[in-house]
Short mmCIF file of C-alpha atoms and ligand atoms in Angstrom, two decimals:
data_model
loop_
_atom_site.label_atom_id
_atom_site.label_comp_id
_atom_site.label_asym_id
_atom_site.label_seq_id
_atom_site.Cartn_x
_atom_site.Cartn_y
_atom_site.Cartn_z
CA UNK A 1143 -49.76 40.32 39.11
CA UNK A 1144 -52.16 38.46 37.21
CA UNK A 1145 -51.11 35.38 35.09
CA UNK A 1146 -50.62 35.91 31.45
CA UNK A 1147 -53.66 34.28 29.44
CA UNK A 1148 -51.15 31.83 28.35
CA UNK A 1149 -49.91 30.69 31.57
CA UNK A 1150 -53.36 29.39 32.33
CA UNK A 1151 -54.09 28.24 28.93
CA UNK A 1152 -56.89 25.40 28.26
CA UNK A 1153 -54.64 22.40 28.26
CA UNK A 1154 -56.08 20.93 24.78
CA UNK A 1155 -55.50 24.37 23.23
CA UNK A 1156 -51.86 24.55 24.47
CA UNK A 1157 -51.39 20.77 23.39
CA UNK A 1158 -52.62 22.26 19.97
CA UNK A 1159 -50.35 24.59 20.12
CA UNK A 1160 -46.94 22.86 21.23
CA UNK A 1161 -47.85 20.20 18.47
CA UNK A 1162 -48.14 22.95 16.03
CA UNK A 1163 -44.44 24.37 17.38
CA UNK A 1164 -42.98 21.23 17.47
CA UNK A 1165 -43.29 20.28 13.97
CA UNK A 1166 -42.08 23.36 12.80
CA UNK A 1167 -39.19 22.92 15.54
CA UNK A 1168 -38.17 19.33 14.04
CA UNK A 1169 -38.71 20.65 10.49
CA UNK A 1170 -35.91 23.39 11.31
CA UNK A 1171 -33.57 21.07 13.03
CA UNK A 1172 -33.59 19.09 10.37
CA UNK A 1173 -33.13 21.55 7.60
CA UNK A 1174 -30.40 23.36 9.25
CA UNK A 1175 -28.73 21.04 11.66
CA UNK A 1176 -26.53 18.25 10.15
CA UNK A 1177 -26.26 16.37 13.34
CA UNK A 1178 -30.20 15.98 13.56
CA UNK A 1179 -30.55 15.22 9.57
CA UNK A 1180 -28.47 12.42 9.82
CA UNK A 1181 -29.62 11.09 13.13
CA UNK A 1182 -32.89 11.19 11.81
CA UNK A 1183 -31.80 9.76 8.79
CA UNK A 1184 -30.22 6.82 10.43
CA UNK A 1185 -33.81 6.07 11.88
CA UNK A 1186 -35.33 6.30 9.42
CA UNK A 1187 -37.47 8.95 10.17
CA UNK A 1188 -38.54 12.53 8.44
CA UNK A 1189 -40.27 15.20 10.24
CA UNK A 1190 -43.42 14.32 7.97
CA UNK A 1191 -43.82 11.37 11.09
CA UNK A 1192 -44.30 13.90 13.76
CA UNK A 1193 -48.20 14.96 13.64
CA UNK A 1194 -47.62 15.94 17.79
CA UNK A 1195 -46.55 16.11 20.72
CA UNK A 1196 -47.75 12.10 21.03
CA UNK A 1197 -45.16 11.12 18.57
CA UNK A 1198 -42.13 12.74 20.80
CA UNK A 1199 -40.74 9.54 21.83
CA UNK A 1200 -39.77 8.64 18.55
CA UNK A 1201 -37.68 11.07 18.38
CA UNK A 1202 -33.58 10.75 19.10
CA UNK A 1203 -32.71 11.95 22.44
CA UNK A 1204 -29.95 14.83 22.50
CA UNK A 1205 -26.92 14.49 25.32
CA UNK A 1206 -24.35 16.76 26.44
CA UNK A 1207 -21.68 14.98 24.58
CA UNK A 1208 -23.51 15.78 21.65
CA UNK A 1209 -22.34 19.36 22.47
CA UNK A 1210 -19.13 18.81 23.50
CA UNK A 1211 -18.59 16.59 19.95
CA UNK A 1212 -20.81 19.22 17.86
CA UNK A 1213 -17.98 22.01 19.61
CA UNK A 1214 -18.50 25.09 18.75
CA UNK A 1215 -21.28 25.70 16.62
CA UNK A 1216 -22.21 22.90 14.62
CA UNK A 1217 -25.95 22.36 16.45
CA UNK A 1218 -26.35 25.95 15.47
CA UNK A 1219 -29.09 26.37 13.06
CA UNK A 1220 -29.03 30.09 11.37
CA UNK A 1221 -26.04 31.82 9.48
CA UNK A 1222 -23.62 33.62 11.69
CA UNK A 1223 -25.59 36.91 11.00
CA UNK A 1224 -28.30 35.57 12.57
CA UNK A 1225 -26.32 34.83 15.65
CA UNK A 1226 -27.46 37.97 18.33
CA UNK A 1227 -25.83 36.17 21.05
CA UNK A 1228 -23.49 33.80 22.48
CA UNK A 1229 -23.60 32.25 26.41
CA UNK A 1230 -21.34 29.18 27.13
CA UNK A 1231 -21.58 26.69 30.11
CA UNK A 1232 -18.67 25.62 31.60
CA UNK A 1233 -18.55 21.97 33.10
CA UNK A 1234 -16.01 20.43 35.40
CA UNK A 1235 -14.54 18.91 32.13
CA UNK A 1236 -13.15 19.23 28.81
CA UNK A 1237 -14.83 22.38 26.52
CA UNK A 1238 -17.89 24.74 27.46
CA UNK A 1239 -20.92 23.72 25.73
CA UNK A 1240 -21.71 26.78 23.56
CA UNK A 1241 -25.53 28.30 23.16
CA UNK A 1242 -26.53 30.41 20.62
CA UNK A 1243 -29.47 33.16 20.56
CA UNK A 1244 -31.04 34.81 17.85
CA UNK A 1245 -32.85 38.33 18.53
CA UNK A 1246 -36.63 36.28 18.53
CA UNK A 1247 -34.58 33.90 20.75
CA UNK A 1248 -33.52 36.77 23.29
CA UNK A 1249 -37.30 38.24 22.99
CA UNK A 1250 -38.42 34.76 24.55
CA UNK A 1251 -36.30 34.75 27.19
CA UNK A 1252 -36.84 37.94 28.49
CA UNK A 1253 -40.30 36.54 28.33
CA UNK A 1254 -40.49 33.41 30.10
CA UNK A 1255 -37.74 35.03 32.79
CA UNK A 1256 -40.45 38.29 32.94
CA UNK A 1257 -43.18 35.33 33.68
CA UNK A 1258 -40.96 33.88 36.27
CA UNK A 1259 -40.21 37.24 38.05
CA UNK A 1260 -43.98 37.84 38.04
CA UNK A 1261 -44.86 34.20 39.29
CA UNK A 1262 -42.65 35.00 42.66
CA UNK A 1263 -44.57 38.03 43.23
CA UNK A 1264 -42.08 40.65 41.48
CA UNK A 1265 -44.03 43.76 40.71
CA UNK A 1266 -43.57 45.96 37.77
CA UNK A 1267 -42.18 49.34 39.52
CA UNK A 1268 -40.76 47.05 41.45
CA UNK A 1269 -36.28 46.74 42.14
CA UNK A 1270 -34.69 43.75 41.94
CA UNK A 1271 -31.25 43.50 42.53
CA UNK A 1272 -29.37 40.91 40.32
CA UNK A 1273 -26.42 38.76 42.12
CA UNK A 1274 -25.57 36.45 39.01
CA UNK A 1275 -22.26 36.56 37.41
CA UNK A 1276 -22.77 38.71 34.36
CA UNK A 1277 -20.49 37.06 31.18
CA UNK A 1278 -20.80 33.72 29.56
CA UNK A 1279 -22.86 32.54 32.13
CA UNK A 1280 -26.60 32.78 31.68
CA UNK A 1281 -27.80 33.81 34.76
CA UNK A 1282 -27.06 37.63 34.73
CA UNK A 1283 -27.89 38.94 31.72
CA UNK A 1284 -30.63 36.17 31.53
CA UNK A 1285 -32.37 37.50 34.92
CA UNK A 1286 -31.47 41.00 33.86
CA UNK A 1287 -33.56 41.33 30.59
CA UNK A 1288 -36.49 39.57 32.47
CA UNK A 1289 -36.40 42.01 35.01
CA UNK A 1290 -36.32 44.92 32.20
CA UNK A 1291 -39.29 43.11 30.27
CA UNK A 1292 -41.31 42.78 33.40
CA UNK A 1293 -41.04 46.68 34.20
CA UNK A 1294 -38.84 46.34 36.84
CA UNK A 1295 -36.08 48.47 37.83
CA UNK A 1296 -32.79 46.24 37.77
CA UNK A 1297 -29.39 46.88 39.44
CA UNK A 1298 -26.83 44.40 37.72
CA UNK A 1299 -24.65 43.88 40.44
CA UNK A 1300 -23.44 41.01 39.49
CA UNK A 1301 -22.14 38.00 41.32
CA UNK A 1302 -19.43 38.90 44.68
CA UNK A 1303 -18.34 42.02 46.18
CA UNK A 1304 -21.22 40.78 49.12
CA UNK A 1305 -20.43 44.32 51.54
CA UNK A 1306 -21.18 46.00 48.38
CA UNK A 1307 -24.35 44.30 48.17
CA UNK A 1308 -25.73 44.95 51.40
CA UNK A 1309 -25.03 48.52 51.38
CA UNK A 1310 -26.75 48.81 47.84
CA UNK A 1311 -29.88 47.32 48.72
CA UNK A 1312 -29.94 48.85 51.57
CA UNK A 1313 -29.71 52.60 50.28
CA UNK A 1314 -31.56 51.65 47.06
CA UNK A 1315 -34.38 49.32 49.11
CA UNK A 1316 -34.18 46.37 46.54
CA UNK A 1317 -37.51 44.42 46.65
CA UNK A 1318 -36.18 41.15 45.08
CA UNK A 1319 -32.80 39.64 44.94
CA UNK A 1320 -31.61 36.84 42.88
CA UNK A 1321 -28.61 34.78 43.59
CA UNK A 1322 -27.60 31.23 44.01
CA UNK A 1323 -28.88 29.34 47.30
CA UNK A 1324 -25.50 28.78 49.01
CA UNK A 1325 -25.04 32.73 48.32
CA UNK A 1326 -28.49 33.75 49.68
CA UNK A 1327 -26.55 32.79 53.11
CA UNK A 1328 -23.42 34.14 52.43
CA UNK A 1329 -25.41 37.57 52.54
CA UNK A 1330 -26.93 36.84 55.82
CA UNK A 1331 -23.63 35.95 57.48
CA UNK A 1332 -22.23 39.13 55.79
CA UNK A 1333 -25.20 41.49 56.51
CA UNK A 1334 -24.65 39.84 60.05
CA UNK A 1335 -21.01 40.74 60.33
CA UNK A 1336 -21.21 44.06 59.03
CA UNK A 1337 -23.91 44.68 61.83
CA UNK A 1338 -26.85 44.59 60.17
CA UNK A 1339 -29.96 41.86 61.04
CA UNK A 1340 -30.45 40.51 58.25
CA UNK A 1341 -34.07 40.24 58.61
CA UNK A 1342 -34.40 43.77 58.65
CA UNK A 1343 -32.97 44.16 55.24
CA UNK A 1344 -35.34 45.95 52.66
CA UNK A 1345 -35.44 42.45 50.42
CA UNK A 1346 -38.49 40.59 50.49
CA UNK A 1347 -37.79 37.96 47.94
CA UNK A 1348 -35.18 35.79 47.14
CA UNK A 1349 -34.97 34.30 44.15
CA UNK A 1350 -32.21 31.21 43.73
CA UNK A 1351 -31.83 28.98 41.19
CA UNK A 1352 -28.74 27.34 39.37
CA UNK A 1353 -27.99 25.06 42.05
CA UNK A 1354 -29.99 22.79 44.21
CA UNK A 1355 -31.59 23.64 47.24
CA UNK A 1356 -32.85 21.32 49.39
CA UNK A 1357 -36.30 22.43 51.57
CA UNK A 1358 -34.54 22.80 54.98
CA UNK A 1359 -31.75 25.07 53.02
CA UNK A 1360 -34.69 27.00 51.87
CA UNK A 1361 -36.30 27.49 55.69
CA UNK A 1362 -32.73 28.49 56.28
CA UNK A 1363 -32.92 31.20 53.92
CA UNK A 1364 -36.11 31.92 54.93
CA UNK A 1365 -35.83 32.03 57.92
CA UNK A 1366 -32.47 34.07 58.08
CA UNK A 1367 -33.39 37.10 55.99
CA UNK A 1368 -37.21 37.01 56.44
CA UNK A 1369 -38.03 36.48 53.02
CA UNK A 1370 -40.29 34.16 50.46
CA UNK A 1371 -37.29 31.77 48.83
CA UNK A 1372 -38.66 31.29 45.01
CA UNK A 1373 -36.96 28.72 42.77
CA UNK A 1374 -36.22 29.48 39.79
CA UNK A 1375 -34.74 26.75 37.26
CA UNK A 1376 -33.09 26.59 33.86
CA UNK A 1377 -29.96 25.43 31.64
CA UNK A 1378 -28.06 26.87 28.92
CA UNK A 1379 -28.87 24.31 26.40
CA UNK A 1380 -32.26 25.01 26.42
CA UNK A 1381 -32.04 28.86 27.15
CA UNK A 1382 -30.60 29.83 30.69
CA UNK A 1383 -33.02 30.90 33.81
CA UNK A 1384 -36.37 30.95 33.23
CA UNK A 1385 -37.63 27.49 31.79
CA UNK A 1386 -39.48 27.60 35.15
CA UNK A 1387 -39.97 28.87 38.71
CA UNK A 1388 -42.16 28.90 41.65
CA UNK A 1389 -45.61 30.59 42.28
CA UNK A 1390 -45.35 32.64 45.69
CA UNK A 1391 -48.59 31.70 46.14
CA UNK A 1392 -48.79 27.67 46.47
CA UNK A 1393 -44.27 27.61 46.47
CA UNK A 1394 -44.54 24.09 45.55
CA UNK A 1395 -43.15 23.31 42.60
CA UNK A 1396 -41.94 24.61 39.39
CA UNK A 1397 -44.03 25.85 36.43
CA UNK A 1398 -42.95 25.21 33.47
CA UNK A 1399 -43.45 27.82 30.35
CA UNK A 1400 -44.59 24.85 28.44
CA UNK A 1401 -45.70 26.79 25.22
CA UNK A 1402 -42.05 27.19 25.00
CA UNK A 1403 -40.01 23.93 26.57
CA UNK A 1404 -42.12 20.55 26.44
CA UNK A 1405 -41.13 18.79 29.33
CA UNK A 1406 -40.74 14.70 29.68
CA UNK A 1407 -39.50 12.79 32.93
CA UNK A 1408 -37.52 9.73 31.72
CA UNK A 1409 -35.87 6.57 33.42
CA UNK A 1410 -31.81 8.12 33.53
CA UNK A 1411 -31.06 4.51 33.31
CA UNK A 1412 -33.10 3.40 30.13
CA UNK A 1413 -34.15 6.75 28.87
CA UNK A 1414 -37.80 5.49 28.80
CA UNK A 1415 -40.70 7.55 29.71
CA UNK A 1416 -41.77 6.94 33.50
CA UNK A 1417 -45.43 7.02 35.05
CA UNK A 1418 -46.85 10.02 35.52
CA UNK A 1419 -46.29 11.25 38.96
CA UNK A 1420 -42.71 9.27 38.94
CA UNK A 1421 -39.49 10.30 39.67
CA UNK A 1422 -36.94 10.57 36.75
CA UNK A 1423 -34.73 12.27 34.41
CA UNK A 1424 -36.16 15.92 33.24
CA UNK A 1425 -36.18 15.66 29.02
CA UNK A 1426 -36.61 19.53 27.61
CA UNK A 1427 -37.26 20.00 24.07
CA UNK A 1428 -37.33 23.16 22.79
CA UNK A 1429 -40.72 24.89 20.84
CA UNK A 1430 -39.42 27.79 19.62
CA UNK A 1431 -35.88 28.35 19.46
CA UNK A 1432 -34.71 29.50 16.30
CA UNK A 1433 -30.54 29.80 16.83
CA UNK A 1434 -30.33 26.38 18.66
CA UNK A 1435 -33.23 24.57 18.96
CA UNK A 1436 -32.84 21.17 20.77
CA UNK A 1437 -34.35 18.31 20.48
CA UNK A 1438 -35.07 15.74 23.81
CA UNK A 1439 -32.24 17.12 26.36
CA UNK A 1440 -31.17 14.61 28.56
CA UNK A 1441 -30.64 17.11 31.46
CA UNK A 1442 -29.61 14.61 34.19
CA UNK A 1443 -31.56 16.76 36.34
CA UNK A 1444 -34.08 14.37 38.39
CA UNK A 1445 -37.59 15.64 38.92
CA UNK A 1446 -41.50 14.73 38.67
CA UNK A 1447 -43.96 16.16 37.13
CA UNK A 1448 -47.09 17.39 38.28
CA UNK A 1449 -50.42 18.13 36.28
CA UNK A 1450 -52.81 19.00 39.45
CA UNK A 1451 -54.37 22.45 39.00
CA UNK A 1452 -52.55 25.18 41.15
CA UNK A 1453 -54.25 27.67 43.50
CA UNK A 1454 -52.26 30.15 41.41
CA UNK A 1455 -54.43 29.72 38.23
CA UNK A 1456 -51.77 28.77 36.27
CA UNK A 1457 -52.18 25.59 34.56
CA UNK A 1458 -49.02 24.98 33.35
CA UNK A 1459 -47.28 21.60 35.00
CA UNK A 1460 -44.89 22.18 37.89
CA UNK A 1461 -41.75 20.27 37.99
CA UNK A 1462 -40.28 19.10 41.83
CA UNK A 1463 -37.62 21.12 42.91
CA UNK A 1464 -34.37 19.68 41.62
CA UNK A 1465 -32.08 18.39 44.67
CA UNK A 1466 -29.99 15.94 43.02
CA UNK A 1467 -29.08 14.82 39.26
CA UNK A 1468 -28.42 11.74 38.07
CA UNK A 1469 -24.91 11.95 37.87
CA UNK A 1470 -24.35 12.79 41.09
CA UNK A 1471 -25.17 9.59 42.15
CA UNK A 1472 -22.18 8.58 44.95
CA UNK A 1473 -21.91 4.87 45.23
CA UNK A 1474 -19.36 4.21 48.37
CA UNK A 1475 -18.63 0.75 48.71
CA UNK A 1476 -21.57 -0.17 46.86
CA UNK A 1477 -24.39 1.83 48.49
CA UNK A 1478 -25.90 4.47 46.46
CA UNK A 1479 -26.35 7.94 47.77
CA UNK A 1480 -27.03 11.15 46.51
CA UNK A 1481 -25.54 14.40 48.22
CA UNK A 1482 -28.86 16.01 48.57
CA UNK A 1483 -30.31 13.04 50.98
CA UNK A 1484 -27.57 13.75 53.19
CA UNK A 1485 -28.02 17.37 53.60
CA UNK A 1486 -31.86 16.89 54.13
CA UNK A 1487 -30.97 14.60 57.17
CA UNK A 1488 -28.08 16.68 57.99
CA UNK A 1489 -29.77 20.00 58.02
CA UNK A 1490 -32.70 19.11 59.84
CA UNK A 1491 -30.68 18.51 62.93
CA UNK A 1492 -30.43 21.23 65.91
CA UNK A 1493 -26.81 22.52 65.82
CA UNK A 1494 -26.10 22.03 62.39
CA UNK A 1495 -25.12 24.87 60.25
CA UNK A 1496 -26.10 24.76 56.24
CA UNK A 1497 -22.52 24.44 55.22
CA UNK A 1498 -21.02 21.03 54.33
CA UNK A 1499 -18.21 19.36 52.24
CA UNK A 1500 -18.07 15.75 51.34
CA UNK A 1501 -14.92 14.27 50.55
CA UNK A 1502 -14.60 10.56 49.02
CA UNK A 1503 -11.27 8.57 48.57
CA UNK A 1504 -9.74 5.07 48.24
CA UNK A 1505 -7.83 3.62 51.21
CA UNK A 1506 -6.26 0.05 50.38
CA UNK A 1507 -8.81 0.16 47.14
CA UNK A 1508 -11.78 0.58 49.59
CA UNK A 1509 -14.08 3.75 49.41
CA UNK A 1510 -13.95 6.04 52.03
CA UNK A 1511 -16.30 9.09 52.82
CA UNK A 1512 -15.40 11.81 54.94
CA UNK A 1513 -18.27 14.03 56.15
CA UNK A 1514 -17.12 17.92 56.86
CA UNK A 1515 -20.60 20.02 58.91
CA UNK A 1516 -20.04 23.40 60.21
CA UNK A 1517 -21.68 23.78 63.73
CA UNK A 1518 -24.14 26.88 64.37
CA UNK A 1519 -22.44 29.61 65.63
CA UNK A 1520 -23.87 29.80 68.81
CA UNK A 1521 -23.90 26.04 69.58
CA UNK A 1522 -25.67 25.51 72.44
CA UNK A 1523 -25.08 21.34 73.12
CA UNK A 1524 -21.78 19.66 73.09
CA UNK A 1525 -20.17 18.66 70.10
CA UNK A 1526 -20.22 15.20 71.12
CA UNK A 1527 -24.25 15.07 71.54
CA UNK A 1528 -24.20 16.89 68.16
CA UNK A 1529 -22.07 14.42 66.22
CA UNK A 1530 -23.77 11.31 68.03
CA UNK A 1531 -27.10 12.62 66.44
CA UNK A 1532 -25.80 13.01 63.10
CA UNK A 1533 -24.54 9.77 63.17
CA UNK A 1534 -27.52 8.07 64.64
CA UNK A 1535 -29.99 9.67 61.77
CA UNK A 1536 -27.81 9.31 59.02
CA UNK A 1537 -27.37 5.60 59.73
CA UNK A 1538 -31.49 5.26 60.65
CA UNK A 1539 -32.32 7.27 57.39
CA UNK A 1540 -29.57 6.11 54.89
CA UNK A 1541 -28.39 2.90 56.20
CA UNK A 1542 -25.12 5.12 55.94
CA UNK A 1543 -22.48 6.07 58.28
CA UNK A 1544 -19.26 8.36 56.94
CA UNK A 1545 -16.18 6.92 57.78
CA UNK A 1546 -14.94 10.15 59.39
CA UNK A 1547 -17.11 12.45 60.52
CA UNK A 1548 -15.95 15.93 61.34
CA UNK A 1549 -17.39 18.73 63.00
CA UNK A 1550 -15.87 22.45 62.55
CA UNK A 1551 -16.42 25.50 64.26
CA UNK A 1552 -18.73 28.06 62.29
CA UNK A 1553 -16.50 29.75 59.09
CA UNK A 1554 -14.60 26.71 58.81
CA UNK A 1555 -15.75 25.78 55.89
CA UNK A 1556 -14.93 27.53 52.90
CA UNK A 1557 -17.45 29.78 51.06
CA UNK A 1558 -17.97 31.24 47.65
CA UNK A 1559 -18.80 34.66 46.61
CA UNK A 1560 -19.35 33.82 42.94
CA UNK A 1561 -19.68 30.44 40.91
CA UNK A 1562 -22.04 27.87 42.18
CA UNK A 1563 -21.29 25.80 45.60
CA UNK A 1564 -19.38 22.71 45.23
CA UNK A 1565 -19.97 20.44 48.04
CA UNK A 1566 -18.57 16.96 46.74
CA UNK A 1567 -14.73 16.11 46.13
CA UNK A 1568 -13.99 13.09 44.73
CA UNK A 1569 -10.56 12.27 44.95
CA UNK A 1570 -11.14 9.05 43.70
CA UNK A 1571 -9.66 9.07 40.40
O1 DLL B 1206 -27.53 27.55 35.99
C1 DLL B 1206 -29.10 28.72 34.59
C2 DLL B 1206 -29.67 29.42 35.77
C3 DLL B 1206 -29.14 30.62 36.18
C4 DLL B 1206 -30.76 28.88 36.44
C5 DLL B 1206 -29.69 31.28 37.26
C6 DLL B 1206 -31.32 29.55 37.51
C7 DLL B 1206 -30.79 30.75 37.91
P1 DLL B 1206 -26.21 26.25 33.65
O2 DLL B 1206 -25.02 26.93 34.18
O3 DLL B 1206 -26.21 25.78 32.26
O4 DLL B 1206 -27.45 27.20 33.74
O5 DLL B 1206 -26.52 25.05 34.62
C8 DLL B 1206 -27.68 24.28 34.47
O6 DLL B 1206 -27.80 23.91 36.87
O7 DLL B 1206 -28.99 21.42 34.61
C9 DLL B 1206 -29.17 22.01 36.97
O8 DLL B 1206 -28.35 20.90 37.23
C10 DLL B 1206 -28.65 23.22 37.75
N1 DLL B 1206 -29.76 24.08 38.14
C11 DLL B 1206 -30.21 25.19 37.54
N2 DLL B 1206 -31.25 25.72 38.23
C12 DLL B 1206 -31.47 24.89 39.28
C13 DLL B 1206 -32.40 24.88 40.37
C14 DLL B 1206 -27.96 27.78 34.87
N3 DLL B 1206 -33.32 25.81 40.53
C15 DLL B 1206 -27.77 23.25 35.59
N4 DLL B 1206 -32.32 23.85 41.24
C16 DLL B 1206 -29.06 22.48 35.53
C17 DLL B 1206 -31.40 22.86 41.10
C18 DLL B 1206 -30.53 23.85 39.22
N5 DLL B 1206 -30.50 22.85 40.12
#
């Protein structure tokens, strides 16, 4: 399908217009939020100094514990009544940070997910068959309106019950699916044991999102289920799925519904703004959001930003994929390493299997790092060669080598039917 005028606005015009949108935005926070009166207050500022999208920076920055203090409502900004919906986001800690939609707010996100579906080549007429959890989480009733507003035929299956799955898109021939990365390849080995080839399944698109996927997990998923692996990318604090996604036509990089989210990248260490074209903290503030709108979100995801035109016609900026965020930043014994650079050296490797647990821990107050990889199933080189490689890159690439390194037989390694993947364990603390 065709881009939506928007998507390929003029880039002046849609400057106009997220200027326009974000003075109205900080004139709403303001009036209705106590937390952003009196931070705005305490600088000294009124929304009277915000002409555009040029005076951003001035404005305070907004942080997860800003939700977790303002617990439950109090960012909200309209009267209970106004309240349509409610979606929560549970972290690994403490209380759920709780999002709020009003019914405009739930008419813009079947929007911008609609736009998304339609960006990874998801037809109206089409059926896609949706694998998030439906509940508090965003991702399955977030997909499944989108899916609705683009025209599509959806079958809320919801996160697990993977058999299930298989036979249902199967005897319904679902075009699309949508699921989490690590899950995309639970199906395969599911589809495999239940005697199906996966690549002969009816879907044709994957679409994954709410965890990171690095790009040889996304051959793998390619490659396994012969389909086109589209990104999609979002948050609850800002809406859910849908803040961006993939075009199936360039699949490089993330497009951003900018008339709606105005994106920054940021130094995570100094929150300043980085060159264009840098790496750095993704900063989403919110146009139009009437319930909860949200000023400069610290996301801790780490990304770049790119303006370059697309082959898709869109014009709207992409955003890298997101492998890593800033938090999950592992320093052992002093060297800094993210998760996501080990599985790209890891993965690339002959043998290796996408599954993989890291497990850190103190021995005699020193850090130590064990490294769990599942072998392929039909491993055909000794274990030996196998872990000798692994060893040799990681050390060449990363200046890193695990204090243990394990290698277990394919299945070892514990999977998840619903939830995202968890990968690190630190046992540290
Ligand atoms: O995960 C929303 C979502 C649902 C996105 C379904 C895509 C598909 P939260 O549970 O609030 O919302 O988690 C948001 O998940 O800050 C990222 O760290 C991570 N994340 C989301 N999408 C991606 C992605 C949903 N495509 C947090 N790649 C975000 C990497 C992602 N990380």
């Amino acid at each position: 399908m065709e881009p939506k005028p928007v998507e390929a606005s003029d880039r002046e015009e849609l400057r106009e217009l997220q200027s326009e949108r974000l003075r109205e935005t900080v004139a709403h926070a303001y009036e209705n939020v106590p937390f952003y009166r009196e931070t705005l207050d305490e600088m000294g500022l009124s929304p009277d100094d915000i002409d555009g999208v040029e005076d951003i920076t001035k404005l305070p920055m907004t942080r997860k514990e800003d939700f977790r203090d303002e617990y439950p409502d109090g960012l909200f900004a309209v009267d209970d009544e106004e309240v349509a919906r409610i979606h929560a986001s549970s972290g690994t800690t403490g209380k759920p940070k709780i999002v709020s939609y009003t019914d405009d707010d739930l008419d813009v996100w079947s929007e911008v997910v609609a736009r998304s579906l339609a960006a990874s080549g998801a037809e109206e007429g089409g059926t896609v068959q949706n694998a998030y959890g439906y509940g508090l989480f965003t991702g399955g009733l977030g997909l499944h309106y989108g899916v609705e507003e683009l025209g599509a035929t959806v079958i809320p299956v919801g996160s697990g019950g993977t058999q299930r799955q298989v036979e249902l898109m199967t005897d319904l021939e679902s075009d699309v699916f949508t699921c989490t990365p690590s899950y995309a390849l639970y199906l395969a080995e599911t589809a495999e044991e239940m005697g199906y080839d996966p690549r002969e399944l009816p879907i044709s698109t994957i679409i994954f999102g709410a965890e990171p996927c690095t790009d040889p997990m996304r051959e793998e998923i390619e490659e396994r289920l012969d389909v086109d692996g589209i990104d999609i990318y979002g948050l609850s604090e800002i809406i859910g799925p849908g803040v961006s996604c993939e075009c199936h036509e360039a699949q490089n990089g993330l497009h951003i519904w900018e008339d709606h989210f105005y994106p920054e990248v940021v130094d995570p260490r100094t929150g300043e703004p980085v060159e264009e074209g840098e790496e750095g903290e993704l900063v989403l503030t919110t146009l139009t959001k009437e319930a909860l709108p949200v000023l400069r979100y610290r996301t801790g995801d780490l990304t770049t930003l790119n303006y370059e035109e697309c082959e898709c016609g869109r014009t709207m900026v992409r955003m890298d994929n997101v492998t890593g965020r800033a938090d999950d930043l592992l320093i052992v014994r002093g060297v800094n390493l993210y998760p996501s650079e080990i599985e790209h050296v890891v993965l690339d490797i002959d043998g290796v299997a996408p599954h993989y647990r890291i497990d850190l821990d103190k021995e005699n107050n020193l850090d130590v790092m064990e490294l769990t990889i599942e072998c392929e199933e039909d491993l055909d080189r000794s274990k030996q060669s196998l872990e000798k490689e692994i060893a040799e890159r990681l050390s060449n690439v990363l200046q890193f080598t695990p204090d243990e390194l394990n290698l277990v037989d394919h299945g070892e390694i514990g999977r998840s039917e619903v939830g995202k993947v968890q990968r690190v364990y630190d046992h540290r603390n």
